Amino acid sequence: MSDCLRIRWTIVPRDCPRPVLPCPTCGGDRPYHPSGKIRLNANGKRLDAWLIYKCDDCDRTWNRPIFERRLAADIPPAELAALRSADPAFARRLAFDLAPLRRKTSVILQADGVDVEKAVLAGNAGATTVEILLAVPHPTGLRLDRLLSIELGCARGRIAKLADDGRLIAGAGDTALRRPPRNDQTVRLRLAGVGDGRAIIDAASGRPRGRRITSVDR
Ligand SMILES: [Zn+2]
Protein backbone atom coordinates (compact mmCIF):
# COMPACT_ATOMS: atom_id res chain seq x y z
CA MET A 1 0.00 0.00 0.00
CA SER A 2 1.35 3.37 -0.95
CA ASP A 3 2.06 5.71 1.92
CA CYS A 4 1.98 8.76 -0.30
CA LEU A 5 -0.65 11.39 -0.84
CA ARG A 6 -0.36 13.09 -4.24
CA ILE A 7 -1.70 16.61 -4.52
CA ARG A 8 -1.66 19.14 -7.32
CA TRP A 9 -1.26 22.82 -6.55
CA THR A 10 -2.17 25.17 -9.38
CA ILE A 11 -0.49 28.52 -8.78
CA VAL A 12 -2.41 31.46 -10.26
CA PRO A 13 -0.81 34.91 -9.90
CA ARG A 14 -3.29 37.65 -9.02
CA ASP A 15 -1.47 40.40 -10.94
CA CYS A 16 0.15 40.49 -14.38
CA PRO A 17 3.84 41.41 -14.81
CA ARG A 18 4.37 45.19 -15.07
CA PRO A 19 7.08 46.52 -17.40
CA VAL A 20 8.89 49.68 -16.27
CA LEU A 21 9.14 52.11 -19.20
CA PRO A 22 9.73 55.83 -19.71
CA CYS A 23 6.46 57.76 -19.38
CA PRO A 24 6.54 61.03 -21.38
CA THR A 25 3.74 62.48 -19.24
CA CYS A 26 5.28 61.63 -15.84
CA GLY A 27 8.79 62.47 -17.10
CA GLY A 28 10.53 59.34 -15.80
CA ASP A 29 10.39 55.57 -15.66
CA ARG A 30 7.07 54.19 -14.45
CA PRO A 31 5.48 50.73 -14.19
CA TYR A 32 2.77 50.06 -16.75
CA HIS A 33 -0.06 47.58 -16.22
CA PRO A 34 -2.12 45.78 -18.88
CA SER A 35 -5.51 47.45 -19.35
CA GLY A 36 -7.08 44.22 -20.60
CA LYS A 37 -7.73 45.89 -23.96
CA ILE A 38 -6.47 44.76 -27.36
CA ARG A 39 -6.26 46.98 -30.45
CA LEU A 40 -6.58 45.47 -33.89
CA ASN A 41 -5.98 47.50 -37.07
CA ALA A 42 -6.56 46.34 -40.62
CA ASN A 43 -4.39 47.55 -43.53
CA GLY A 44 -5.82 45.82 -46.56
CA LYS A 45 -5.15 42.13 -46.03
CA ARG A 46 -2.64 42.76 -43.26
CA LEU A 47 -3.31 43.25 -39.58
CA ASP A 48 -1.58 44.94 -36.66
CA ALA A 49 -2.45 43.96 -33.09
CA TRP A 50 -1.41 45.51 -29.79
CA LEU A 51 -1.95 44.78 -26.14
CA ILE A 52 -2.74 48.07 -24.39
CA TYR A 53 -0.92 49.01 -21.19
CA LYS A 54 -1.42 52.05 -18.95
CA CYS A 55 1.05 54.00 -16.84
CA ASP A 56 0.39 53.23 -13.16
CA ASP A 57 0.48 56.92 -12.26
CA CYS A 58 -1.13 58.86 -15.12
CA ASP A 59 -2.96 56.27 -17.27
CA ARG A 60 -0.99 57.20 -20.38
CA THR A 61 -1.19 54.25 -22.74
CA TRP A 62 1.61 52.17 -24.22
CA ASN A 63 0.84 49.82 -27.09
CA ARG A 64 2.77 46.58 -26.94
CA PRO A 65 2.87 44.96 -30.38
CA ILE A 66 1.40 41.46 -30.53
CA PHE A 67 2.22 41.32 -34.24
CA GLU A 68 2.62 43.80 -37.09
CA ARG A 69 1.66 43.64 -40.78
CA ARG A 70 0.59 40.04 -40.56
CA LEU A 71 -1.54 38.53 -43.31
CA ALA A 72 -5.03 37.94 -41.94
CA ALA A 73 -5.09 34.60 -43.76
CA ASP A 74 -2.01 33.46 -41.75
CA ILE A 75 -3.65 33.99 -38.37
CA PRO A 76 -5.38 30.93 -36.89
CA PRO A 77 -9.16 31.58 -36.81
CA ALA A 78 -9.40 31.02 -33.04
CA GLU A 79 -6.64 33.58 -32.41
CA LEU A 80 -8.28 36.08 -34.76
CA ALA A 81 -11.64 35.64 -33.01
CA ALA A 82 -9.96 36.13 -29.61
CA LEU A 83 -8.24 39.30 -30.87
CA ARG A 84 -11.44 40.68 -32.43
CA SER A 85 -13.47 40.13 -29.26
CA ALA A 86 -10.55 41.17 -26.98
CA ASP A 87 -11.12 37.90 -25.13
CA PRO A 88 -10.09 38.54 -21.48
CA ALA A 89 -8.49 35.10 -21.01
CA PHE A 90 -6.48 35.56 -24.22
CA ALA A 91 -5.39 39.09 -23.18
CA ARG A 92 -4.35 37.76 -19.77
CA ARG A 93 -2.30 34.96 -21.32
CA LEU A 94 -0.49 37.49 -23.53
CA ALA A 95 0.15 39.73 -20.52
CA PHE A 96 2.04 36.87 -18.80
CA ASP A 97 4.26 36.24 -21.84
CA LEU A 98 7.51 37.75 -20.55
CA ALA A 99 9.73 37.31 -23.63
CA PRO A 100 8.22 40.22 -25.64
CA LEU A 101 8.32 42.43 -22.53
CA ARG A 102 12.00 41.63 -21.96
CA ARG A 103 12.76 42.91 -25.46
CA LYS A 104 11.30 46.29 -24.43
CA THR A 105 12.70 46.73 -20.92
CA SER A 106 15.11 45.11 -18.49
CA VAL A 107 12.90 45.96 -15.51
CA ILE A 108 9.70 43.99 -15.06
CA LEU A 109 7.84 44.05 -11.76
CA GLN A 110 6.24 40.78 -10.74
CA ALA A 111 3.91 40.88 -7.76
CA ASP A 112 3.97 37.79 -5.57
CA GLY A 113 0.29 37.51 -4.66
CA VAL A 114 -1.07 34.16 -5.84
CA ASP A 115 -4.15 32.01 -5.51
CA VAL A 116 -3.52 28.31 -5.03
CA GLU A 117 -6.02 25.69 -6.16
CA LYS A 118 -5.42 22.36 -4.43
CA ALA A 119 -6.63 19.01 -5.73
CA VAL A 120 -5.93 15.59 -4.26
CA LEU A 121 -4.86 13.28 -7.12
CA ALA A 122 -4.33 10.00 -5.30
CA GLY A 123 -3.31 8.52 -1.99
CA ASN A 124 -4.60 7.12 1.24
CA ALA A 125 -6.03 8.58 4.41
CA GLY A 126 -3.14 7.90 6.75
CA ALA A 127 -0.29 8.85 4.41
CA THR A 128 2.76 10.40 6.06
CA THR A 129 4.45 11.32 2.79
CA VAL A 130 3.05 14.04 0.56
CA GLU A 131 3.99 14.76 -3.01
CA ILE A 132 2.91 18.18 -4.25
CA LEU A 133 2.94 18.57 -8.01
CA LEU A 134 3.18 22.26 -8.92
CA ALA A 135 1.26 23.51 -11.93
CA VAL A 136 2.47 27.01 -12.81
CA PRO A 137 0.65 28.15 -15.97
CA HIS A 138 1.93 31.74 -15.57
CA PRO A 139 5.24 32.89 -14.07
CA THR A 140 5.16 34.33 -10.56
CA GLY A 141 7.78 36.28 -8.59
CA LEU A 142 6.93 34.44 -5.37
CA ARG A 143 9.73 32.33 -3.89
CA LEU A 144 8.95 28.66 -3.32
CA ASP A 145 9.81 28.78 0.41
CA ARG A 146 7.37 31.69 0.89
CA LEU A 147 4.67 29.87 -1.05
CA LEU A 148 5.16 26.74 1.09
CA SER A 149 5.25 28.82 4.28
CA ILE A 150 1.92 30.48 3.45
CA GLU A 151 0.15 27.41 2.12
CA LEU A 152 1.41 24.93 4.73
CA GLY A 153 0.88 27.33 7.63
CA CYS A 154 4.54 27.11 8.78
CA ALA A 155 7.14 29.82 9.38
CA ARG A 156 9.80 30.08 6.69
CA GLY A 157 12.42 28.93 9.20
CA ARG A 158 10.42 25.75 9.73
CA ILE A 159 10.37 25.11 5.97
CA ALA A 160 14.18 25.56 5.91
CA LYS A 161 14.54 23.14 8.85
CA LEU A 162 12.39 20.49 7.14
CA ALA A 163 14.64 20.85 4.07
CA ASP A 164 17.82 20.66 6.20
CA ASP A 165 16.50 17.49 7.85
CA GLY A 166 15.87 15.94 4.44
CA ARG A 167 12.13 15.84 5.10
CA LEU A 168 11.36 18.37 2.37
CA ILE A 169 12.82 17.87 -1.10
CA ALA A 170 12.00 20.45 -3.76
CA GLY A 171 14.39 19.38 -6.50
CA ALA A 172 18.09 19.08 -7.12
CA GLY A 173 20.39 21.50 -5.28
CA ASP A 174 19.65 23.72 -2.34
CA THR A 175 18.55 26.79 -4.28
CA ALA A 176 15.14 25.51 -5.37
CA LEU A 177 13.45 26.94 -2.28
CA ARG A 178 14.78 30.41 -2.96
CA ARG A 179 13.49 30.47 -6.53
CA PRO A 180 9.95 30.86 -7.86
CA PRO A 181 8.12 27.56 -8.40
CA ARG A 182 8.47 25.98 -11.84
CA ASN A 183 5.79 24.20 -13.80
CA ASP A 184 5.83 20.41 -13.18
CA GLN A 185 8.17 20.81 -10.18
CA THR A 186 7.52 18.33 -7.37
CA VAL A 187 7.83 19.01 -3.65
CA ARG A 188 8.09 15.90 -1.52
CA LEU A 189 7.44 15.95 2.24
CA ARG A 190 8.24 13.00 4.52
CA LEU A 191 6.41 13.67 7.76
CA ALA A 192 6.37 10.35 9.64
CA GLY A 193 7.01 11.06 13.32
CA VAL A 194 6.72 14.84 12.89
CA GLY A 195 4.55 16.35 15.64
CA ASP A 196 2.55 18.72 13.44
CA GLY A 197 2.83 16.49 10.36
CA ARG A 198 -0.91 15.88 10.22
CA ALA A 199 -1.69 19.62 10.27
CA ILE A 200 0.86 20.18 7.48
CA ILE A 201 -0.69 17.38 5.39
CA ASP A 202 -4.18 18.81 5.94
CA ALA A 203 -2.97 22.27 4.87
CA ALA A 204 -1.20 20.80 1.82
CA SER A 205 -4.37 19.07 0.68
CA GLY A 206 -6.53 22.15 1.30
CA ARG A 207 -8.53 20.66 4.14
CA PRO A 208 -9.54 22.82 7.07
CA ARG A 209 -7.27 22.30 10.01
CA GLY A 210 -8.26 19.58 12.45
CA ARG A 211 -10.34 17.64 9.94
CA ARG A 212 -8.91 14.26 9.09
CA ILE A 213 -8.69 12.99 5.58
CA THR A 214 -11.27 10.25 5.24
CA SER A 215 -11.27 9.47 1.55
CA VAL A 216 -8.88 10.66 -1.08
CA ASP A 217 -9.21 8.06 -3.81
CA ARG A 218 -10.88 9.47 -6.84
ZN1 LIG B 1 2.74 58.34 -16.45
Tab-separated table of C-alpha atoms in Angstrom, residues 26 59 106-107 179 195 197:
chain	number	residue	atom	x	y	z
A	26	CYS	CA	5.278	61.633	-15.845
A	59	ASP	CA	-2.958	56.272	-17.268
A	106	SER	CA	15.113	45.112	-18.488
A	107	VAL	CA	12.903	45.963	-15.513
A	179	ARG	CA	13.489	30.473	-6.531
A	195	GLY	CA	4.549	16.345	15.641
A	197	GLY	CA	2.830	16.492	10.362
